[in-house]
Coordinates of C-alpha atoms in Angstrom, one line a residue:
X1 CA -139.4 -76.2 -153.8
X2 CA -142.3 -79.1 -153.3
X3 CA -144.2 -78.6 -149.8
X4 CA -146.9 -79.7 -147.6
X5 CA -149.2 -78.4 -146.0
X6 CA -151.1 -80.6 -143.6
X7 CA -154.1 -78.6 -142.1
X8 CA -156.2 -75.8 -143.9
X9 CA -157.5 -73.2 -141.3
X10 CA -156.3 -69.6 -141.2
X11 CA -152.9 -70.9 -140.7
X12 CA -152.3 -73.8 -143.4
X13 CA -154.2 -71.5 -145.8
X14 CA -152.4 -68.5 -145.6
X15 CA -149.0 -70.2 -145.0
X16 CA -149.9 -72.4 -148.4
X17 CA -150.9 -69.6 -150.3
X18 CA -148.3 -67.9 -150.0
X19 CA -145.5 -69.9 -150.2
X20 CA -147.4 -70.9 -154.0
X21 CA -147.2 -67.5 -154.5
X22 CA -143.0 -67.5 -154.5
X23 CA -143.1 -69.9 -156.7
X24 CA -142.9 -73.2 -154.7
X25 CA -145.3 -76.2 -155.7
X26 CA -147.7 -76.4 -152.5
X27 CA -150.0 -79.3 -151.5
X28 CA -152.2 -78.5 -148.5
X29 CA -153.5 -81.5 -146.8
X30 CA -157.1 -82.0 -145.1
X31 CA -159.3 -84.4 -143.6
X32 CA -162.3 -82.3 -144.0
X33 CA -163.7 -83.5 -147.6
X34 CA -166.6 -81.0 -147.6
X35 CA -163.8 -78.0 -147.1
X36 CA -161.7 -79.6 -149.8
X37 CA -164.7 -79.5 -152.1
X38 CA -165.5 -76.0 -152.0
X39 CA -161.7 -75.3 -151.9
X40 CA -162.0 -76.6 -155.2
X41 CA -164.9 -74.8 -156.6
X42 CA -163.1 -71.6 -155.3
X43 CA -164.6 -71.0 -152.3
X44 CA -162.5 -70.0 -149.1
X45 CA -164.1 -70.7 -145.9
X46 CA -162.5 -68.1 -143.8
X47 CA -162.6 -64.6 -144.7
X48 CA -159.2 -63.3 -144.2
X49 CA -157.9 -59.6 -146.4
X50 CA -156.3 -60.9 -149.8
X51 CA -156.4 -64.8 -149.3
X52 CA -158.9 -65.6 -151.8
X53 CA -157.6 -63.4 -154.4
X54 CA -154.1 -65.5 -153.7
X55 CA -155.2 -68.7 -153.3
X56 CA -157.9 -68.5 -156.7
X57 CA -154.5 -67.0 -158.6
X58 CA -152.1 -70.1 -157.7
X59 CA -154.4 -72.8 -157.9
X60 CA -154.8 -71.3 -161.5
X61 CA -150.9 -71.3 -162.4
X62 CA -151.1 -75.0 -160.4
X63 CA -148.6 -74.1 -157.7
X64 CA -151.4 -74.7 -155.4
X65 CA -153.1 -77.7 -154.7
X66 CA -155.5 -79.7 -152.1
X67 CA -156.0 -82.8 -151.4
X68 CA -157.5 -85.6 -148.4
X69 CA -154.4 -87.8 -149.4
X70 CA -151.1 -87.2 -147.6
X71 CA -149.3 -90.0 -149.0
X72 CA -149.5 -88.3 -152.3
X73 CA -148.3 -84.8 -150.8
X74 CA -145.4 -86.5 -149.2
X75 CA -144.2 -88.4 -151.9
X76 CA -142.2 -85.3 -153.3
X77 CA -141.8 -82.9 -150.6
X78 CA -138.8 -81.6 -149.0
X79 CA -140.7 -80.0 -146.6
X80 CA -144.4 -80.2 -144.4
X81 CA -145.4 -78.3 -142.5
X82 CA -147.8 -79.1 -139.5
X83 CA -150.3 -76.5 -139.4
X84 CA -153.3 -78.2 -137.9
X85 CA -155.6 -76.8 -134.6
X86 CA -154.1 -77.1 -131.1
X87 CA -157.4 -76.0 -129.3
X88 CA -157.6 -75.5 -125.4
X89 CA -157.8 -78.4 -123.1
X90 CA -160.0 -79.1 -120.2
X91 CA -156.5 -78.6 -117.9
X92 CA -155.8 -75.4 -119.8
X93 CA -152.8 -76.8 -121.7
X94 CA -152.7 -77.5 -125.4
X95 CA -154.4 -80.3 -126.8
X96 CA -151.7 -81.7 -129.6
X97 CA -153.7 -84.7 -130.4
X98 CA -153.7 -83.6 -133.9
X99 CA -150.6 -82.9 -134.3
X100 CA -149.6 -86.2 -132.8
X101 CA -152.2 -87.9 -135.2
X102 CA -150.5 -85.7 -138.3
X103 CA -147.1 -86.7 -136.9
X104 CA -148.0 -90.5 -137.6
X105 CA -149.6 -90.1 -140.5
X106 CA -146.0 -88.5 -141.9
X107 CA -144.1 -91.1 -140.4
X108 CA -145.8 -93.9 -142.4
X109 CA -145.6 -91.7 -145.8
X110 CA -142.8 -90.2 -146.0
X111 CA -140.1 -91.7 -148.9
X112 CA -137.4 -89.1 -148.9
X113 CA -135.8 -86.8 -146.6
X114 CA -138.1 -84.6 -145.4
X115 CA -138.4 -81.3 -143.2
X116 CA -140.9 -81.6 -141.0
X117 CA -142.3 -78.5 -139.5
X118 CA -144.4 -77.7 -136.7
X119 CA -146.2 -74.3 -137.7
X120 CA -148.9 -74.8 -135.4
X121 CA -148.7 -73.2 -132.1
X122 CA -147.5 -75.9 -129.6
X123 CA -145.8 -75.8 -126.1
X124 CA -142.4 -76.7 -125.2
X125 CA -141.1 -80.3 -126.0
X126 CA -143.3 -80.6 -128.9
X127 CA -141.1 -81.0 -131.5
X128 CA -138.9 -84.0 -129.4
X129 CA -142.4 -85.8 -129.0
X130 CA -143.4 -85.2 -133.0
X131 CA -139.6 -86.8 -133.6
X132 CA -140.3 -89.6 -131.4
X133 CA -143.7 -90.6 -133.3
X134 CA -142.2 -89.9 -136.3
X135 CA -139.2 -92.5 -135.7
X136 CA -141.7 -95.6 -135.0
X137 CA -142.7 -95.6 -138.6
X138 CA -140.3 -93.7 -141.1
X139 CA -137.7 -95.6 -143.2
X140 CA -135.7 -92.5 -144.3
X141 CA -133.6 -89.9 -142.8
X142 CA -135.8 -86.5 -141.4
X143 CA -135.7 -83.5 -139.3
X144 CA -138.0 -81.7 -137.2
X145 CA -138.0 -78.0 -136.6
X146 CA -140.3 -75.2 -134.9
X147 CA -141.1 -72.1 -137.0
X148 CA -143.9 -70.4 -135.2
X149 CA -146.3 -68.3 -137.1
X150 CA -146.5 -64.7 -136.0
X151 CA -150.1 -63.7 -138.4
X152 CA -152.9 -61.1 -137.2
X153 CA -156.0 -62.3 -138.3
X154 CA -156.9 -59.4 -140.6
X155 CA -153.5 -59.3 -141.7
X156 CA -152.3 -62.7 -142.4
X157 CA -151.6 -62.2 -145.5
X158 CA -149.6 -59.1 -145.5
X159 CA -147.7 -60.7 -142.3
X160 CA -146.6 -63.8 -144.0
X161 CA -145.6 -62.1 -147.2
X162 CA -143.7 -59.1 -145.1
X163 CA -142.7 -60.4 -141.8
X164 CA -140.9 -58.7 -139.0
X165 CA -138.7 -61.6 -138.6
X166 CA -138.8 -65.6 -139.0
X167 CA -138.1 -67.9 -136.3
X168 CA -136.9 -70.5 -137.1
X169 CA -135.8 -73.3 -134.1
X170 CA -133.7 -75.8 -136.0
X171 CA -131.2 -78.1 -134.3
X172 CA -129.9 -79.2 -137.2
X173 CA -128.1 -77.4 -140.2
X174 CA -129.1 -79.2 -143.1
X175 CA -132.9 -78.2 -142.1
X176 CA -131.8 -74.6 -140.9
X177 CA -130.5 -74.2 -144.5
X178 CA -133.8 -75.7 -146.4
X179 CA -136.0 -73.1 -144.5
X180 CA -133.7 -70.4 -144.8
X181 CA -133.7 -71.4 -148.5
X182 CA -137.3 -71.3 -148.4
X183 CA -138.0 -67.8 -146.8
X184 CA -135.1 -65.9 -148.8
X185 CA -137.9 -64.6 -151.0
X186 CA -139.9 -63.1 -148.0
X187 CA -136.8 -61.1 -146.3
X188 CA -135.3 -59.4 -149.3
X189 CA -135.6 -56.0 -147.1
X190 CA -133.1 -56.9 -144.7
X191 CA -136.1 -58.5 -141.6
X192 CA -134.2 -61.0 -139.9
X193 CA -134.2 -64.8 -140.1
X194 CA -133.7 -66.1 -136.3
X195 CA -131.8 -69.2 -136.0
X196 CA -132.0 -70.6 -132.4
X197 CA -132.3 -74.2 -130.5
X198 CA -136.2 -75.9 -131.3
X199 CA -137.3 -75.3 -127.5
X200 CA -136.8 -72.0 -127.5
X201 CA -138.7 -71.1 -130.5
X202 CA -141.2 -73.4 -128.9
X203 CA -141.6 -71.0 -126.6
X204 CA -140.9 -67.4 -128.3
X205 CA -144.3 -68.2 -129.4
X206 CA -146.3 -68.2 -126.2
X207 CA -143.9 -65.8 -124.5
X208 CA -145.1 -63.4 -127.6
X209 CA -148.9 -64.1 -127.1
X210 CA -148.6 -63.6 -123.3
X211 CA -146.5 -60.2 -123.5
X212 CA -149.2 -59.2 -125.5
X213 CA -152.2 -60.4 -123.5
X214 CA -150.8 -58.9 -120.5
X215 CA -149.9 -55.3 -122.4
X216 CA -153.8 -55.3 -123.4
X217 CA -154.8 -56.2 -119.8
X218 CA -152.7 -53.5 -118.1
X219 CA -154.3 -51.5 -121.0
X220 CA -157.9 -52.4 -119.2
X221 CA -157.3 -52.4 -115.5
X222 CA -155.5 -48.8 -116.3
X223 CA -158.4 -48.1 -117.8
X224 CA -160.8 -48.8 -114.9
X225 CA -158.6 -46.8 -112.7
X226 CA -159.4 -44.0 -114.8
X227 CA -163.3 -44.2 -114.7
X228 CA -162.6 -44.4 -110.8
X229 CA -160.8 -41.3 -110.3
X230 CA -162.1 -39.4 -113.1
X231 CA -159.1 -39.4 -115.4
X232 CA -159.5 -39.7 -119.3
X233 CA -158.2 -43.3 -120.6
X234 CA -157.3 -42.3 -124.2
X235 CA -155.4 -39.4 -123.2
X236 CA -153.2 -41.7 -120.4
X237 CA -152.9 -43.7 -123.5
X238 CA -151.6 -41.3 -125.5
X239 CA -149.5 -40.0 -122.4
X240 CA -148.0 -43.3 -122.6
X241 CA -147.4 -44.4 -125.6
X242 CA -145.5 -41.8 -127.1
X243 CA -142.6 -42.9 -125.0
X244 CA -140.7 -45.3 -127.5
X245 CA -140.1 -47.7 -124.8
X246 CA -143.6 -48.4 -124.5
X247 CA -145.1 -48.2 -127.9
X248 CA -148.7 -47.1 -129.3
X249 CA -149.6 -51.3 -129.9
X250 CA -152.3 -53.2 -128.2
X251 CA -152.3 -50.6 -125.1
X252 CA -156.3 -49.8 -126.2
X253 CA -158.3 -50.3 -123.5
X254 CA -161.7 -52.3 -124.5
X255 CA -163.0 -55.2 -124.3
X256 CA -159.9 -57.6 -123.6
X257 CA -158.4 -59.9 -126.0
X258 CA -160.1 -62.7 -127.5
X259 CA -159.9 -65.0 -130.9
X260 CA -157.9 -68.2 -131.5
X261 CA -154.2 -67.2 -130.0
X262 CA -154.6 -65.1 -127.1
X263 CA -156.6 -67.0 -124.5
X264 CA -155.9 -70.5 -125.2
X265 CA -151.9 -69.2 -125.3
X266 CA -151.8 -67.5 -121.9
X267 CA -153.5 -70.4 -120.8
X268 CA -151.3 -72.9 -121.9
X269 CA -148.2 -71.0 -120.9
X270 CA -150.1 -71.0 -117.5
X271 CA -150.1 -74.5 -117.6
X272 CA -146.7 -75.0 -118.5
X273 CA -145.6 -72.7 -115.8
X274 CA -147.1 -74.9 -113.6
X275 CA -146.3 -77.6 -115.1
X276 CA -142.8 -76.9 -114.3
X277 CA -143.0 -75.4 -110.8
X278 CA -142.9 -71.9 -111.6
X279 CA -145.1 -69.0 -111.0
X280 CA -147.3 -67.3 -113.1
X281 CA -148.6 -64.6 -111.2
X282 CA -148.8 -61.5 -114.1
X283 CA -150.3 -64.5 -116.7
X284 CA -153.0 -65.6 -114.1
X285 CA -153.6 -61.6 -113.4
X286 CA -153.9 -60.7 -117.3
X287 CA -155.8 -63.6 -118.1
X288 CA -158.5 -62.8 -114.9
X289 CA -158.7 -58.7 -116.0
X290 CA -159.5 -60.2 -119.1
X291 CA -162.7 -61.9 -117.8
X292 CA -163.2 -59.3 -115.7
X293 CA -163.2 -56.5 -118.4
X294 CA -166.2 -58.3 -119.9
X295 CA -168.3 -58.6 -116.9
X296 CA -167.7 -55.2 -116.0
X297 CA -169.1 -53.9 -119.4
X298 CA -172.2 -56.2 -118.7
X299 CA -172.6 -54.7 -115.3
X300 CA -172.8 -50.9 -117.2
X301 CA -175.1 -52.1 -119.2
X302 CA -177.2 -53.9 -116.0
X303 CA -176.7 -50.5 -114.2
X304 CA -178.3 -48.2 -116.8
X305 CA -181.5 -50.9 -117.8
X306 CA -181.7 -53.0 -114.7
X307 CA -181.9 -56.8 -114.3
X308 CA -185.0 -57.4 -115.9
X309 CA -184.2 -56.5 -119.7
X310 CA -187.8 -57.9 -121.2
X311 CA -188.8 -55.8 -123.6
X312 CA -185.4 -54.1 -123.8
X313 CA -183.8 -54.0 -127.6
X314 CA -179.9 -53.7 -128.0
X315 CA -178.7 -53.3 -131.9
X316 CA -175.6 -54.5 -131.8
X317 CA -172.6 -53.5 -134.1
X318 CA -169.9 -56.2 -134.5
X319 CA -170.1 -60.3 -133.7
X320 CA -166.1 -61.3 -134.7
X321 CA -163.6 -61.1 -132.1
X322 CA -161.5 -58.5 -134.4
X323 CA -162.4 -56.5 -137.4
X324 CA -161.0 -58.0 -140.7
X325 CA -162.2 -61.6 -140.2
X326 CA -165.2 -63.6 -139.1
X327 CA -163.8 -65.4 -136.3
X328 CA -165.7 -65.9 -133.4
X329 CA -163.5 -67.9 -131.5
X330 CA -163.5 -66.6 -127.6
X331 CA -164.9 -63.4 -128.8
X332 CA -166.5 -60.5 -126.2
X333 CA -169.4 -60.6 -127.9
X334 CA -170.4 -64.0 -127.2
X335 CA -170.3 -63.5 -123.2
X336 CA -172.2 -60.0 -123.6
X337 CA -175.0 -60.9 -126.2
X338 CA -175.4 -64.4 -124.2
X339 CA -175.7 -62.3 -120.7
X340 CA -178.3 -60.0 -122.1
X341 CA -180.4 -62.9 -123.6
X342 CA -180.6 -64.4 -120.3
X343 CA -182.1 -61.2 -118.7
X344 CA -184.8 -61.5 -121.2
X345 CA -183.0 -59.3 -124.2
X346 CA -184.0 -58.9 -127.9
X347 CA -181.2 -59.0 -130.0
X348 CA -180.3 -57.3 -133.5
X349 CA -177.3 -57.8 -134.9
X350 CA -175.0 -56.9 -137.7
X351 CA -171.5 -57.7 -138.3
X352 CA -170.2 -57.4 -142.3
X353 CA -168.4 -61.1 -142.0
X354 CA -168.8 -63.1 -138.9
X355 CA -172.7 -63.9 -139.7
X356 CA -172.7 -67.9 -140.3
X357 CA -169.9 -67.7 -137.5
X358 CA -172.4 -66.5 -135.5
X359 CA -175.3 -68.2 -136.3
X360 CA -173.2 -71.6 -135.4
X361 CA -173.3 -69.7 -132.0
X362 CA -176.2 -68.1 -131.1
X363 CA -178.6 -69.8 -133.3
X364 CA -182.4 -67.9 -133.7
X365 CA -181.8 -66.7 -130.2
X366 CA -180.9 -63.2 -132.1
X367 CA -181.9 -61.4 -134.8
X368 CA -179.4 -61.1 -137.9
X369 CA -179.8 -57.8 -139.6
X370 CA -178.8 -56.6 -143.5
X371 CA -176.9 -53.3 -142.6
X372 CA -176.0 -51.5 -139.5
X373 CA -178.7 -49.5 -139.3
X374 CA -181.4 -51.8 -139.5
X375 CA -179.9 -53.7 -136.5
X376 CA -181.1 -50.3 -134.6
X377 CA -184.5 -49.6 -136.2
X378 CA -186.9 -49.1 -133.1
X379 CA -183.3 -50.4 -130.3
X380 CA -183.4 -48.7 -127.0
X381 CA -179.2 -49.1 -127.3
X382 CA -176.6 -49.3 -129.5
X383 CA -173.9 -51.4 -128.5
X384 CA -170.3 -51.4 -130.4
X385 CA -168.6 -54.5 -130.0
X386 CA -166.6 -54.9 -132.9
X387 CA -164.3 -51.7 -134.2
X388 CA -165.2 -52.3 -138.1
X389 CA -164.2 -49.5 -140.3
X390 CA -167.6 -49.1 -141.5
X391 CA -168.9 -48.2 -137.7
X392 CA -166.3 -45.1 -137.5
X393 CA -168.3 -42.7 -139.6
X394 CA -171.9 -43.2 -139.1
X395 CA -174.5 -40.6 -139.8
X396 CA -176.2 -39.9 -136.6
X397 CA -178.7 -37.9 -137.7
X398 CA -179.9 -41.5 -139.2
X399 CA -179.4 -43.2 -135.7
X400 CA -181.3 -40.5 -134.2
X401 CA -184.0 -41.5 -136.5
X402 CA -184.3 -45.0 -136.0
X403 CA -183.3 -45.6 -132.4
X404 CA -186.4 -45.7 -129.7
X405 CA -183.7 -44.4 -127.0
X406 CA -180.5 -42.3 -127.8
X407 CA -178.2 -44.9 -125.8
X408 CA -174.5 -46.0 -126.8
X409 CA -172.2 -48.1 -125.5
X410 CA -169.3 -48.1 -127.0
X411 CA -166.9 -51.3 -125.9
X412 CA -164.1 -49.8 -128.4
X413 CA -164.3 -46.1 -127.4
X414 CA -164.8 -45.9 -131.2
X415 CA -166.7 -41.9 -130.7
X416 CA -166.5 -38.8 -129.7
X417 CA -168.6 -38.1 -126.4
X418 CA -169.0 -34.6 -126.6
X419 CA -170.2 -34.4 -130.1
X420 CA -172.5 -37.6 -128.9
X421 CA -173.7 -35.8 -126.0
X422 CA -174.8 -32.5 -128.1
X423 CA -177.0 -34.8 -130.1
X424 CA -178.9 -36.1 -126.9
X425 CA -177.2 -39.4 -127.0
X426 CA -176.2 -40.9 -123.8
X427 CA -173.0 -42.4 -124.2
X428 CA -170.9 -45.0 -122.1
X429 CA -167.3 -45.9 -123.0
X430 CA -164.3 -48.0 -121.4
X431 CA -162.2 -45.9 -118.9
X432 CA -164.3 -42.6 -118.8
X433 CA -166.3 -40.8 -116.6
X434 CA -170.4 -41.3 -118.0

């Protein structure tokens, strides 16, 4: 099958990928010249588990291509997809501009009947607006469908190429039949394909995201509770997630949520909510613990140093919002590293991917270390903001070593306090008693 794929972030990229890597003939489609060019040379510009391996292999066996020119990507295909960024607005909701822009641009290139597909995560209604545009301009017969993406950042890949389950909202059958056509390959163990009207996987999306949110929130004010009355968080976790109707996933007190779905999705549903008249009470609650749970960290942190943190250096483990990818987007360590800088901080930081991320961030205001354990030659404190795999197991003895004060605090309740504690380290963690 010939497809297009208009937009190449960690969505169009992973979704182009690996739909080349079934076989189909993919195009992916962007404005961004520069990105094109080193897409060409090989060069990925996200870091995301098995993409570049993927993408490097099918633009080899040409099933994968890129281009700036979307004429010639529509001239063939039977389906394009719209995978292009729907960022946060001032208001909260979703700005679609681009996807209205990428919605014209089809109309006027199209030749043949065409799917098209909005990929990209967009509120309800969407699709009926992306029809309208569409209509002004194209000469042919088309159809437009919602088939939200469900990838972890980290696991893209392996999400796409095994999924739980495709949605696919689709109020016509020739197109439900194309994309059923199309995924086949993915679902050969028996994972469902999910037919239903276009609005309501509009909004399967966001109620997904939000559930979510609100399951890691919960996770965080229980959490708090706990460091109040003395309980242990991780073993109320473990209390509670062994009862199947709860479920060990996302209930890890820590930080809160961050990265590109999470916030700007409970936001939007917000928005819509509101939109429409309705409440949103338990959205507006997770998305405020969420704030919260950052601030509170930053007031630990105030607590044990004091206002005034001149002179005071913090190595810091982990920049990325998540381990497995060097997005930054709406990450916890943004509001914590900018918070000590304004109390006079000295920075040193070390995350294994997220370092020109960063540095598009923070600038020189920090210091960007080589290792882990450089980032805490002559620190007063250690903070883990990031659970990479490469922080589980780290020699202390080392630490010890280089750090001018034993002081941890641990925003992913990554260690073991007692074994910290015999060392001489103090050690602070979410949803425990210091």
């Amino acid at each position: 099958m010939k497809i297009c794929v208009v937009g190449t972030g960690y969505v169009g990229l992973v979704v182009g990928a690996c739909l080349a890597e079934m076989g189909n003939c993919v195009t992916c489609v962007d404005k961004d010249k520069s990105k094109l060019e080193k897409l060409h040379r090989g060069v990925i510009p996200i870091f995301e588990p098995g993409l570049e391996e993927l993408i490097l292999q099918n633009v080899q066996e040409k099933r994968l291509f890129f281009t700036d020119n979307i004429g010639t990507a529509l001239k063939k295909a039977l389906v394009c997809f719209i995978a292009v960024g729907t960022p946060q607005a001032e208001d909260g909701s979703a700005d679609l501009s681009a996807v209205y822009s990428v919605a014209e641009e089809i109309g006027k290139n199209i030749e043949n009947y065409t799917v098209v597909v909005d990929k990209s995560t967009v509120p309800v209604g969407t699709a009926e607006k992306v029809t309208e545009i569409i209509k002004k301009y194209a000469k042919c017969e088309f159809d437009v469908v919602s088939n939200p993406e469900f990838l972890k950042q980290g696991a893209a890949v392996e999400d796409f190429l095994k999924p739980d389950r495709v949605v696919i909202g689709s109020n016509s059958p020739k197109s439900t039949q194309i994309m059923q056509d199309l995924y086949s390959p993915f679902l050969r163990t028996g994972n469902p394909v999910i037919i239903m009207d276009v609005k309501s996987a509009e909004m399967t999306k966001y109620a997904a995201n939000s559930f979510l949110a609100v399951k890691i929130s919960f996770a965080n004010e229980i959490a708090n509770i706990c460091e109040k009355v003395g309980a242990d968080a991780e073993m109320v976790r473990i209390g509670m997630c062994s009862d199947k109707r709860i479920g060990s996933k996302f209930l890890f007190p820590g930080l809160g949520y961050g990265g590109s779905c999470f916030p700007k999705d409970v936001k939007a549903m917000i928005k819509t909510a509101k939109d429409y008249g309705c409440g949103s009470n338990l959205l507006d609650a997770a998305d405020y613990v969420n704030k919260k749970q950052r601030e509170l960290f930053i007031s630990k942190i105030i607590k044990r140093f004091g206002e005034n943190l001149t002179g005071v250096t913090f190595g810091v483990w982990g920049l990325a919002f998540k381990p497995k990818t060097n997005d930054m987007r709406e990450a916890p360590s943004i509001t914590i590293v900018n918070a000590l800088l304004e109390r006079g901080a000295k920075i040193q930081a070390y995350d294994p991917k997220a370092f020109e991320s960063a540095m598009l961030i923070f600038g020189d205001k920090i210091e960007y270390m080589k290792n882990s354990y450089e980032a805490l030659k002559d620190a007063d404190c250690l903070l883990l903001l990031t659970e990479w795999n490469e922080f589980r197991r780290p020699d202390f003895e080392k630490i010890s070593a280089l750090m001018r004060q034993l002081i941890i605090f641990d925003g992913r309740n990554q260690f073991d306090a007692k074994k910290l504690k015999s060392r001489g380290f103090e050690y602070y963690c979410v949803g425990k008693s210091a």
